[in-house]
């Protein structure tokens, strides 16, 4: 127990640089210019390897925080800790040119513990959105877009920052087959965006510089339900639902624009600030899973968020309702095999189809992805290392928007001790 506690403290200490950059994944996506940036997927790596399912899954060694009702499955004397980082590669293509960027970043830290029999609690921090991007272009005399009236010019567009999510929740088993839970979520963070237009041909021309800053913070609640129907021979069927509460968040939106020439003379400076609240809608998740305990699980989830009802600063006309349909399976050949590591390993795969919350020129961004993963058990322990892979294609119809191919590898350490809170008589 002391060794595992020391390992957790060590992980927290070495991850402090990741916490300072949470929500700031340095992967270049021009779609991060809009709304709250690119929304990060939710769930542990075990969940994401199964396509992102988890609304109707219960497991005593994994924290399925997207539905707090699952916290009631935590064993009475157990302890769950999960820490994950990911590596992502994003390749942009407009049909003629390609550009790639990559980054390693903190993903999540999760903690689960029992409060009583059939009553558990979960805590964690995850990334909610990422606002990083960097776009630059130059138009010279020999370029097709050159105009002698404006002359040569350069454009620079960049963004940084993001929104993080801190949560604490509890789930309790009610009656025999039903569980209910609630999460308290704190969203916080800021996004900065800069747009520069620099005219290089004429010294008397005025360059343009516009910066935006959005700060947001507030609290909302998620409510979850699960109904588990057990069958003979350890087979089960679980139905789950969770509903996030739409809330008005405290926010501040600042815009600073000014014009200046080659000699450093300012022509016009405009500054404005808006402290009106920002409404972020809640999310509805419905799920169903079927399987055999310690053998296999098959799951399907449907998730919807009515982002069109939001009033994000500077995002008028760019918000659409987001929908996601995900599928996943997990198979364990022989969970307690004494002879083969490969038979004890957990094998996962899945897929997801998504309507992104971004709409440009009347076209909604679409996503489709496939996932896979493995759970590698540690020696003489019920803990494991989870590895997951996700390949997602993000694009729009009609050639209006460019295509992004996103490949993500995630690795997490899942510490599970079924006897953490059991008092031992001997050392």
Short mmCIF file of N, CA and C in Angstrom, two decimals, residues 250-413:
data_model
loop_
_atom_site.label_atom_id
_atom_site.label_comp_id
_atom_site.label_asym_id
_atom_site.label_seq_id
_atom_site.Cartn_x
_atom_site.Cartn_y
_atom_site.Cartn_z
N UNK A 250 -19.75 32.50 -15.86
CA UNK A 250 -19.11 33.81 -15.81
C UNK A 250 -18.07 33.89 -16.91
N UNK A 251 -18.06 34.98 -17.65
CA UNK A 251 -17.11 35.10 -18.74
C UNK A 251 -16.76 36.57 -18.96
N UNK A 252 -15.64 36.76 -19.61
CA UNK A 252 -15.20 38.11 -19.99
C UNK A 252 -14.54 38.02 -21.36
N UNK A 253 -14.99 38.88 -22.27
CA UNK A 253 -14.51 38.85 -23.64
C UNK A 253 -13.95 40.22 -23.98
N UNK A 254 -12.64 40.26 -24.26
CA UNK A 254 -11.97 41.52 -24.56
C UNK A 254 -11.47 41.50 -26.01
N UNK A 255 -11.62 42.63 -26.68
CA UNK A 255 -11.14 42.79 -28.06
C UNK A 255 -10.32 44.07 -28.14
N UNK A 256 -9.11 43.94 -28.66
CA UNK A 256 -8.23 45.09 -28.84
C UNK A 256 -7.78 45.11 -30.30
N UNK A 257 -8.05 46.21 -30.98
CA UNK A 257 -7.62 46.34 -32.38
C UNK A 257 -6.91 47.69 -32.55
N UNK A 258 -5.86 47.68 -33.33
CA UNK A 258 -5.17 48.94 -33.60
C UNK A 258 -4.46 48.86 -34.96
N UNK A 259 -4.21 50.02 -35.50
CA UNK A 259 -3.49 50.14 -36.77
C UNK A 259 -2.21 50.93 -36.53
N UNK A 260 -1.14 50.52 -37.19
CA UNK A 260 0.15 51.18 -37.02
C UNK A 260 0.92 51.05 -38.34
N UNK A 261 1.85 51.99 -38.54
CA UNK A 261 2.63 51.94 -39.78
C UNK A 261 4.09 51.54 -39.50
N UNK A 262 4.89 51.59 -40.53
CA UNK A 262 6.28 51.15 -40.44
C UNK A 262 7.06 51.96 -39.41
N UNK A 263 6.69 53.21 -39.21
CA UNK A 263 7.41 54.10 -38.31
C UNK A 263 6.93 53.99 -36.87
N UNK A 264 5.99 53.08 -36.60
CA UNK A 264 5.50 52.88 -35.25
C UNK A 264 4.40 53.82 -34.83
N UNK A 265 3.87 54.60 -35.76
CA UNK A 265 2.80 55.53 -35.43
C UNK A 265 1.45 54.82 -35.43
N UNK A 266 0.68 55.03 -34.35
CA UNK A 266 -0.65 54.44 -34.25
C UNK A 266 -1.67 55.34 -34.91
N UNK A 267 -2.58 54.74 -35.64
CA UNK A 267 -3.65 55.49 -36.29
C UNK A 267 -4.95 55.39 -35.52
N UNK A 268 -5.34 54.18 -35.19
CA UNK A 268 -6.61 53.95 -34.48
C UNK A 268 -6.43 52.84 -33.47
N UNK A 269 -6.94 53.05 -32.27
CA UNK A 269 -6.94 52.03 -31.23
C UNK A 269 -8.36 51.87 -30.72
N UNK A 270 -8.86 50.63 -30.76
CA UNK A 270 -10.20 50.33 -30.24
C UNK A 270 -10.10 49.20 -29.23
N UNK A 271 -10.77 49.38 -28.10
CA UNK A 271 -10.78 48.34 -27.06
C UNK A 271 -12.20 48.21 -26.53
N UNK A 272 -12.63 46.99 -26.35
CA UNK A 272 -13.96 46.75 -25.80
C UNK A 272 -13.91 45.52 -24.90
N UNK A 273 -14.80 45.47 -23.93
CA UNK A 273 -14.88 44.34 -23.00
C UNK A 273 -16.34 44.04 -22.72
N UNK A 274 -16.67 42.77 -22.70
CA UNK A 274 -18.04 42.32 -22.44
C UNK A 274 -17.99 41.27 -21.34
N UNK A 275 -18.66 41.54 -20.24
CA UNK A 275 -18.67 40.63 -19.10
C UNK A 275 -20.00 39.90 -18.94
N UNK A 276 -20.79 39.88 -19.99
CA UNK A 276 -22.06 39.16 -19.91
C UNK A 276 -21.80 37.66 -19.83
N UNK A 277 -22.73 36.93 -19.26
CA UNK A 277 -22.54 35.50 -19.04
C UNK A 277 -22.66 34.71 -20.34
N UNK A 278 -21.98 33.57 -20.36
CA UNK A 278 -21.98 32.69 -21.52
C UNK A 278 -22.77 31.42 -21.19
N UNK A 279 -23.73 31.09 -22.02
CA UNK A 279 -24.52 29.87 -21.79
C UNK A 279 -23.90 28.70 -22.56
N UNK A 280 -23.62 27.61 -21.83
CA UNK A 280 -23.13 26.37 -22.44
C UNK A 280 -24.17 25.30 -22.17
N UNK A 281 -24.69 24.65 -23.22
CA UNK A 281 -25.77 23.69 -23.03
C UNK A 281 -25.29 22.40 -22.38
N UNK A 282 -26.23 21.65 -21.84
CA UNK A 282 -25.93 20.34 -21.27
C UNK A 282 -25.86 19.27 -22.34
N UNK A 283 -25.37 18.11 -21.94
CA UNK A 283 -25.19 16.98 -22.86
C UNK A 283 -26.06 15.81 -22.42
N UNK A 284 -26.75 15.21 -23.36
CA UNK A 284 -27.56 14.01 -23.12
C UNK A 284 -26.82 12.80 -23.67
N UNK A 285 -26.63 11.78 -22.83
CA UNK A 285 -25.97 10.54 -23.25
C UNK A 285 -26.86 9.35 -22.94
N UNK A 286 -27.01 8.47 -23.92
CA UNK A 286 -27.78 7.24 -23.75
C UNK A 286 -26.89 6.08 -24.16
N UNK A 287 -26.92 4.99 -23.39
CA UNK A 287 -26.05 3.88 -23.69
C UNK A 287 -26.65 2.53 -23.34
N UNK A 288 -26.09 1.49 -23.96
CA UNK A 288 -26.53 0.12 -23.72
C UNK A 288 -25.30 -0.78 -23.84
N UNK A 289 -25.16 -1.73 -22.91
CA UNK A 289 -24.05 -2.68 -22.97
C UNK A 289 -24.54 -4.08 -22.63
N UNK A 290 -23.86 -5.06 -23.21
CA UNK A 290 -24.18 -6.47 -22.98
C UNK A 290 -22.87 -7.23 -22.93
N UNK A 291 -22.79 -8.22 -22.05
CA UNK A 291 -21.56 -8.99 -21.99
C UNK A 291 -21.58 -10.06 -20.94
N UNK A 292 -20.40 -10.61 -20.68
CA UNK A 292 -20.18 -11.61 -19.65
C UNK A 292 -19.06 -11.12 -18.76
N UNK A 293 -19.29 -11.12 -17.47
CA UNK A 293 -18.34 -10.57 -16.53
C UNK A 293 -16.97 -11.23 -16.68
N UNK A 294 -15.93 -10.37 -16.75
CA UNK A 294 -14.53 -10.81 -16.88
C UNK A 294 -14.25 -11.57 -18.16
N UNK A 295 -15.13 -11.41 -19.17
CA UNK A 295 -14.93 -12.11 -20.43
C UNK A 295 -15.07 -11.19 -21.64
N UNK A 296 -16.23 -10.58 -21.83
CA UNK A 296 -16.41 -9.66 -22.96
C UNK A 296 -17.49 -8.66 -22.64
N UNK A 297 -17.40 -7.50 -23.33
CA UNK A 297 -18.40 -6.43 -23.22
C UNK A 297 -18.58 -5.81 -24.59
N UNK A 298 -19.83 -5.61 -25.00
CA UNK A 298 -20.16 -4.88 -26.22
C UNK A 298 -21.05 -3.70 -25.82
N UNK A 299 -20.76 -2.51 -26.36
CA UNK A 299 -21.48 -1.31 -25.92
C UNK A 299 -21.75 -0.38 -27.09
N UNK A 300 -22.82 0.41 -26.94
CA UNK A 300 -23.16 1.44 -27.92
C UNK A 300 -23.63 2.68 -27.15
N UNK A 301 -23.22 3.87 -27.60
CA UNK A 301 -23.60 5.14 -26.97
C UNK A 301 -24.11 6.12 -28.02
N UNK A 302 -25.07 6.94 -27.61
CA UNK A 302 -25.53 8.08 -28.42
C UNK A 302 -25.44 9.32 -27.55
N UNK A 303 -24.74 10.36 -28.04
CA UNK A 303 -24.51 11.58 -27.27
C UNK A 303 -24.94 12.79 -28.10
N UNK A 304 -25.66 13.73 -27.46
CA UNK A 304 -26.12 14.92 -28.17
C UNK A 304 -25.96 16.15 -27.27
N UNK A 305 -25.47 17.24 -27.87
CA UNK A 305 -25.37 18.53 -27.19
C UNK A 305 -25.92 19.61 -28.13
N UNK A 306 -26.88 20.37 -27.65
CA UNK A 306 -27.51 21.41 -28.48
C UNK A 306 -26.70 22.71 -28.41
N UNK A 307 -25.54 22.69 -29.07
CA UNK A 307 -24.66 23.86 -29.06
C UNK A 307 -25.29 25.06 -29.77
N UNK A 308 -26.28 24.81 -30.62
CA UNK A 308 -26.93 25.92 -31.32
C UNK A 308 -27.64 26.85 -30.35
N UNK A 309 -27.89 26.39 -29.13
CA UNK A 309 -28.55 27.22 -28.11
C UNK A 309 -27.55 28.04 -27.31
N UNK A 310 -26.27 27.84 -27.54
CA UNK A 310 -25.25 28.56 -26.80
C UNK A 310 -25.10 29.98 -27.32
N UNK A 311 -24.48 30.83 -26.51
CA UNK A 311 -24.24 32.21 -26.91
C UNK A 311 -22.78 32.60 -26.67
N UNK A 312 -21.87 31.77 -27.18
CA UNK A 312 -20.44 32.04 -27.00
C UNK A 312 -20.04 33.36 -27.64
N UNK A 313 -19.21 34.11 -26.96
CA UNK A 313 -18.73 35.37 -27.50
C UNK A 313 -17.95 35.15 -28.79
N UNK A 314 -18.26 35.94 -29.80
CA UNK A 314 -17.54 35.88 -31.06
C UNK A 314 -17.82 34.66 -31.90
N UNK A 315 -18.86 33.88 -31.58
CA UNK A 315 -19.12 32.63 -32.30
C UNK A 315 -20.46 32.61 -33.01
N UNK A 316 -21.04 33.76 -33.25
CA UNK A 316 -22.33 33.81 -33.90
C UNK A 316 -22.24 33.22 -35.31
N UNK A 317 -23.10 32.26 -35.59
CA UNK A 317 -23.13 31.63 -36.91
C UNK A 317 -22.23 30.43 -37.06
N UNK A 318 -21.41 30.12 -36.04
CA UNK A 318 -20.47 29.01 -36.14
C UNK A 318 -20.87 27.81 -35.29
N UNK A 319 -22.02 27.84 -34.63
CA UNK A 319 -22.39 26.78 -33.70
C UNK A 319 -23.51 25.91 -34.25
N UNK A 320 -23.31 24.60 -34.15
CA UNK A 320 -24.31 23.63 -34.59
C UNK A 320 -24.48 22.57 -33.50
N UNK A 321 -25.61 21.87 -33.52
CA UNK A 321 -25.84 20.80 -32.56
C UNK A 321 -24.87 19.64 -32.84
N UNK A 322 -24.23 19.16 -31.78
CA UNK A 322 -23.26 18.08 -31.91
C UNK A 322 -23.91 16.75 -31.56
N UNK A 323 -23.64 15.74 -32.36
CA UNK A 323 -24.16 14.39 -32.13
C UNK A 323 -23.05 13.38 -32.35
N UNK A 324 -23.11 12.29 -31.58
CA UNK A 324 -22.09 11.25 -31.70
C UNK A 324 -22.73 9.89 -31.49
N UNK A 325 -22.34 8.93 -32.34
CA UNK A 325 -22.76 7.54 -32.20
C UNK A 325 -21.50 6.69 -32.14
N UNK A 326 -21.33 5.94 -31.05
CA UNK A 326 -20.10 5.18 -30.86
C UNK A 326 -20.41 3.72 -30.53
N UNK A 327 -19.47 2.86 -30.93
CA UNK A 327 -19.59 1.42 -30.71
C UNK A 327 -18.27 0.92 -30.15
N UNK A 328 -18.32 -0.14 -29.34
CA UNK A 328 -17.09 -0.69 -28.82
C UNK A 328 -17.26 -2.09 -28.27
N UNK A 329 -16.17 -2.87 -28.30
CA UNK A 329 -16.15 -4.21 -27.73
C UNK A 329 -14.84 -4.41 -26.96
N UNK A 330 -14.92 -5.26 -25.96
CA UNK A 330 -13.74 -5.66 -25.19
C UNK A 330 -13.78 -7.16 -24.98
N UNK A 331 -12.62 -7.81 -25.11
CA UNK A 331 -12.55 -9.26 -24.96
C UNK A 331 -11.34 -9.62 -24.11
N UNK A 332 -11.56 -10.50 -23.12
CA UNK A 332 -10.49 -10.98 -22.25
C UNK A 332 -10.46 -12.51 -22.36
N UNK A 333 -9.42 -13.09 -22.96
CA UNK A 333 -9.38 -14.55 -23.13
C UNK A 333 -9.50 -15.31 -21.82
N UNK A 334 -8.66 -14.95 -20.83
CA UNK A 334 -8.70 -15.63 -19.53
C UNK A 334 -8.13 -14.68 -18.48
N UNK A 335 -9.01 -13.98 -17.78
CA UNK A 335 -8.59 -12.89 -16.90
C UNK A 335 -7.61 -13.33 -15.82
N UNK A 336 -7.77 -14.54 -15.28
CA UNK A 336 -6.94 -14.97 -14.16
C UNK A 336 -6.00 -16.12 -14.55
N UNK A 337 -5.54 -16.10 -15.79
CA UNK A 337 -4.61 -17.13 -16.25
C UNK A 337 -3.29 -17.05 -15.48
N UNK A 338 -2.78 -18.20 -15.08
CA UNK A 338 -1.52 -18.25 -14.34
C UNK A 338 -0.31 -18.47 -15.24
N UNK A 339 -0.54 -18.71 -16.52
CA UNK A 339 0.54 -19.13 -17.39
C UNK A 339 0.81 -18.18 -18.55
N UNK A 340 -0.17 -17.39 -18.96
CA UNK A 340 0.00 -16.58 -20.18
C UNK A 340 -0.41 -15.14 -19.95
N UNK A 341 0.54 -14.22 -20.17
CA UNK A 341 0.23 -12.79 -20.09
C UNK A 341 -0.76 -12.39 -21.18
N UNK A 342 -0.59 -12.95 -22.37
CA UNK A 342 -1.45 -12.57 -23.49
C UNK A 342 -2.89 -12.99 -23.27
N UNK A 343 -3.11 -14.07 -22.52
CA UNK A 343 -4.49 -14.49 -22.24
C UNK A 343 -5.11 -13.63 -21.14
N UNK A 344 -4.29 -12.99 -20.32
CA UNK A 344 -4.81 -12.09 -19.30
C UNK A 344 -5.05 -10.68 -19.84
N UNK A 345 -4.47 -10.37 -20.98
CA UNK A 345 -4.59 -9.02 -21.54
C UNK A 345 -6.02 -8.76 -22.01
N UNK A 346 -6.40 -7.47 -21.99
CA UNK A 346 -7.73 -7.03 -22.43
C UNK A 346 -7.60 -6.39 -23.81
N UNK A 347 -8.39 -6.88 -24.77
CA UNK A 347 -8.32 -6.43 -26.16
C UNK A 347 -9.58 -5.63 -26.50
N UNK A 348 -9.39 -4.42 -27.06
CA UNK A 348 -10.53 -3.53 -27.30
C UNK A 348 -10.48 -2.95 -28.70
N UNK A 349 -11.65 -2.64 -29.22
CA UNK A 349 -11.74 -1.93 -30.48
C UNK A 349 -13.10 -1.25 -30.56
N UNK A 350 -13.21 -0.25 -31.46
CA UNK A 350 -14.47 0.48 -31.57
C UNK A 350 -14.46 1.45 -32.74
N UNK A 351 -15.52 2.23 -32.83
CA UNK A 351 -15.66 3.22 -33.90
C UNK A 351 -16.60 4.31 -33.43
N UNK A 352 -16.50 5.49 -34.06
CA UNK A 352 -17.40 6.59 -33.71
C UNK A 352 -17.69 7.44 -34.94
N UNK A 353 -18.91 7.95 -35.02
CA UNK A 353 -19.36 8.87 -36.06
C UNK A 353 -19.87 10.12 -35.37
N UNK A 354 -19.39 11.31 -35.80
CA UNK A 354 -19.70 12.52 -35.06
C UNK A 354 -20.10 13.67 -35.99
N UNK A 355 -21.08 14.44 -35.53
CA UNK A 355 -21.37 15.76 -36.09
C UNK A 355 -20.72 16.79 -35.17
N UNK A 356 -19.69 17.45 -35.67
CA UNK A 356 -18.96 18.43 -34.88
C UNK A 356 -19.83 19.65 -34.57
N UNK A 357 -19.46 20.41 -33.51
CA UNK A 357 -20.27 21.57 -33.14
C UNK A 357 -19.93 22.81 -33.95
N UNK A 358 -19.04 22.67 -34.94
CA UNK A 358 -18.63 23.81 -35.77
C UNK A 358 -19.31 23.77 -37.12
N UNK A 359 -19.85 24.91 -37.55
CA UNK A 359 -20.46 25.04 -38.87
C UNK A 359 -19.85 26.25 -39.56
N UNK A 360 -19.41 26.08 -40.81
CA UNK A 360 -18.78 27.15 -41.59
C UNK A 360 -19.46 27.24 -42.95
N UNK A 361 -19.91 28.44 -43.29
CA UNK A 361 -20.59 28.66 -44.57
C UNK A 361 -21.73 27.68 -44.79
N UNK A 362 -22.45 27.40 -43.72
CA UNK A 362 -23.60 26.50 -43.81
C UNK A 362 -23.27 25.03 -43.82
N UNK A 363 -21.97 24.66 -43.76
CA UNK A 363 -21.56 23.27 -43.76
C UNK A 363 -21.07 22.86 -42.37
N UNK A 364 -21.66 21.78 -41.83
CA UNK A 364 -21.25 21.29 -40.52
C UNK A 364 -20.08 20.34 -40.66
N UNK A 365 -19.12 20.50 -39.79
CA UNK A 365 -17.94 19.65 -39.79
C UNK A 365 -18.33 18.23 -39.35
N UNK A 366 -17.79 17.22 -40.06
CA UNK A 366 -18.09 15.82 -39.77
C UNK A 366 -16.82 15.10 -39.33
N UNK A 367 -17.00 14.08 -38.49
CA UNK A 367 -15.88 13.27 -38.04
C UNK A 367 -16.25 11.79 -38.09
N UNK A 368 -15.26 10.96 -38.37
CA UNK A 368 -15.42 9.52 -38.32
C UNK A 368 -14.11 8.92 -37.87
N UNK A 369 -14.17 7.94 -36.96
CA UNK A 369 -12.93 7.39 -36.44
C UNK A 369 -13.04 5.93 -36.06
N UNK A 370 -11.90 5.26 -36.03
CA UNK A 370 -11.80 3.90 -35.54
C UNK A 370 -10.81 3.88 -34.38
N UNK A 371 -11.04 2.98 -33.42
CA UNK A 371 -10.22 2.93 -32.21
C UNK A 371 -9.81 1.49 -31.91
N UNK A 372 -8.77 1.36 -31.11
CA UNK A 372 -8.31 0.05 -30.64
C UNK A 372 -7.49 0.27 -29.38
N UNK A 373 -7.29 -0.80 -28.62
CA UNK A 373 -6.49 -0.66 -27.42
C UNK A 373 -6.28 -1.99 -26.72
N UNK A 374 -5.36 -1.97 -25.77
CA UNK A 374 -5.09 -3.16 -24.96
C UNK A 374 -4.90 -2.73 -23.51
N UNK A 375 -5.25 -3.63 -22.61
CA UNK A 375 -4.97 -3.47 -21.20
C UNK A 375 -3.95 -4.51 -20.79
N UNK A 376 -2.79 -4.08 -20.30
CA UNK A 376 -1.70 -4.99 -19.97
C UNK A 376 -1.62 -5.12 -18.44
N UNK A 377 -1.96 -6.29 -17.89
CA UNK A 377 -1.95 -6.45 -16.43
C UNK A 377 -0.54 -6.43 -15.88
N UNK A 378 -0.40 -5.84 -14.70
CA UNK A 378 0.90 -5.82 -14.04
C UNK A 378 1.12 -7.12 -13.27
N UNK A 379 2.37 -7.43 -13.08
CA UNK A 379 2.72 -8.69 -12.40
C UNK A 379 2.26 -8.66 -10.95
N UNK A 380 1.60 -9.74 -10.55
CA UNK A 380 1.14 -9.92 -9.16
C UNK A 380 0.27 -8.76 -8.70
N UNK A 381 -0.55 -8.27 -9.59
CA UNK A 381 -1.40 -7.12 -9.26
C UNK A 381 -2.62 -7.11 -10.16
N UNK A 382 -3.68 -6.44 -9.71
CA UNK A 382 -4.86 -6.22 -10.54
C UNK A 382 -4.77 -4.88 -11.26
N UNK A 383 -3.68 -4.15 -11.06
CA UNK A 383 -3.46 -2.90 -11.78
C UNK A 383 -3.02 -3.22 -13.22
N UNK A 384 -3.08 -2.21 -14.08
CA UNK A 384 -2.71 -2.45 -15.48
C UNK A 384 -2.31 -1.16 -16.16
N UNK A 385 -1.66 -1.31 -17.30
CA UNK A 385 -1.37 -0.18 -18.18
C UNK A 385 -2.30 -0.27 -19.37
N UNK A 386 -2.97 0.83 -19.68
CA UNK A 386 -3.88 0.89 -20.81
C UNK A 386 -3.27 1.68 -21.95
N UNK A 387 -3.33 1.13 -23.14
CA UNK A 387 -2.85 1.81 -24.34
C UNK A 387 -3.99 1.86 -25.34
N UNK A 388 -4.20 3.03 -25.93
CA UNK A 388 -5.28 3.13 -26.91
C UNK A 388 -4.82 3.89 -28.14
N UNK A 389 -5.47 3.59 -29.26
CA UNK A 389 -5.17 4.22 -30.55
C UNK A 389 -6.48 4.75 -31.13
N UNK A 390 -6.39 5.91 -31.74
CA UNK A 390 -7.56 6.50 -32.39
C UNK A 390 -7.13 7.17 -33.69
N UNK A 391 -7.81 6.81 -34.77
CA UNK A 391 -7.60 7.51 -36.04
C UNK A 391 -8.92 8.14 -36.44
N UNK A 392 -8.94 9.47 -36.52
CA UNK A 392 -10.15 10.22 -36.83
C UNK A 392 -9.94 11.10 -38.05
N UNK A 393 -10.89 11.10 -38.94
CA UNK A 393 -10.89 11.98 -40.10
C UNK A 393 -11.94 13.06 -39.89
N UNK A 394 -11.51 14.30 -40.01
CA UNK A 394 -12.40 15.46 -39.80
C UNK A 394 -12.45 16.25 -41.10
N UNK A 395 -13.67 16.47 -41.61
CA UNK A 395 -13.78 17.15 -42.91
C UNK A 395 -15.19 17.70 -43.09
N UNK A 396 -15.35 18.53 -44.12
CA UNK A 396 -16.64 19.06 -44.51
C UNK A 396 -16.98 18.65 -45.93
N UNK A 397 -18.22 18.81 -46.29
CA UNK A 397 -18.66 18.41 -47.62
C UNK A 397 -18.45 19.54 -48.63
N UNK A 398 -18.45 19.16 -49.90
CA UNK A 398 -18.44 20.15 -50.97
C UNK A 398 -17.11 20.84 -51.19
N UNK A 399 -16.05 20.38 -50.55
CA UNK A 399 -14.73 20.99 -50.76
C UNK A 399 -14.58 22.36 -50.13
N UNK A 400 -15.51 22.77 -49.25
CA UNK A 400 -15.42 24.09 -48.62
C UNK A 400 -14.33 24.10 -47.57
N UNK A 401 -14.21 23.01 -46.82
CA UNK A 401 -13.26 22.96 -45.71
C UNK A 401 -12.18 21.92 -45.99
N UNK A 402 -11.01 22.14 -45.40
CA UNK A 402 -9.93 21.19 -45.59
C UNK A 402 -10.16 19.95 -44.72
N UNK A 403 -9.32 18.94 -44.93
CA UNK A 403 -9.44 17.67 -44.22
C UNK A 403 -8.32 17.54 -43.18
N UNK A 404 -8.68 17.00 -42.03
CA UNK A 404 -7.70 16.70 -41.00
C UNK A 404 -7.71 15.20 -40.71
N UNK A 405 -6.54 14.59 -40.72
CA UNK A 405 -6.36 13.21 -40.28
C UNK A 405 -5.63 13.23 -38.95
N UNK A 406 -6.30 12.78 -37.91
CA UNK A 406 -5.78 12.88 -36.55
C UNK A 406 -5.49 11.49 -36.01
N UNK A 407 -4.23 11.23 -35.68
CA UNK A 407 -3.83 9.95 -35.11
C UNK A 407 -3.36 10.19 -33.68
N UNK A 408 -3.98 9.48 -32.73
CA UNK A 408 -3.68 9.67 -31.32
C UNK A 408 -3.29 8.35 -30.67
N UNK A 409 -2.22 8.39 -29.89
CA UNK A 409 -1.81 7.26 -29.06
C UNK A 409 -1.84 7.72 -27.61
N UNK A 410 -2.54 6.98 -26.76
CA UNK A 410 -2.61 7.33 -25.36
C UNK A 410 -2.12 6.18 -24.49
N UNK A 411 -1.45 6.51 -23.39
CA UNK A 411 -0.99 5.51 -22.43
C UNK A 411 -1.35 5.98 -21.03
N UNK A 412 -1.93 5.08 -20.25
CA UNK A 412 -2.32 5.44 -18.89
C UNK A 412 -1.92 4.33 -17.92
N UNK A 413 -1.66 4.74 -16.71
CA UNK A 413 -1.38 3.81 -15.62
C UNK A 413 -2.63 3.73 -14.76
#
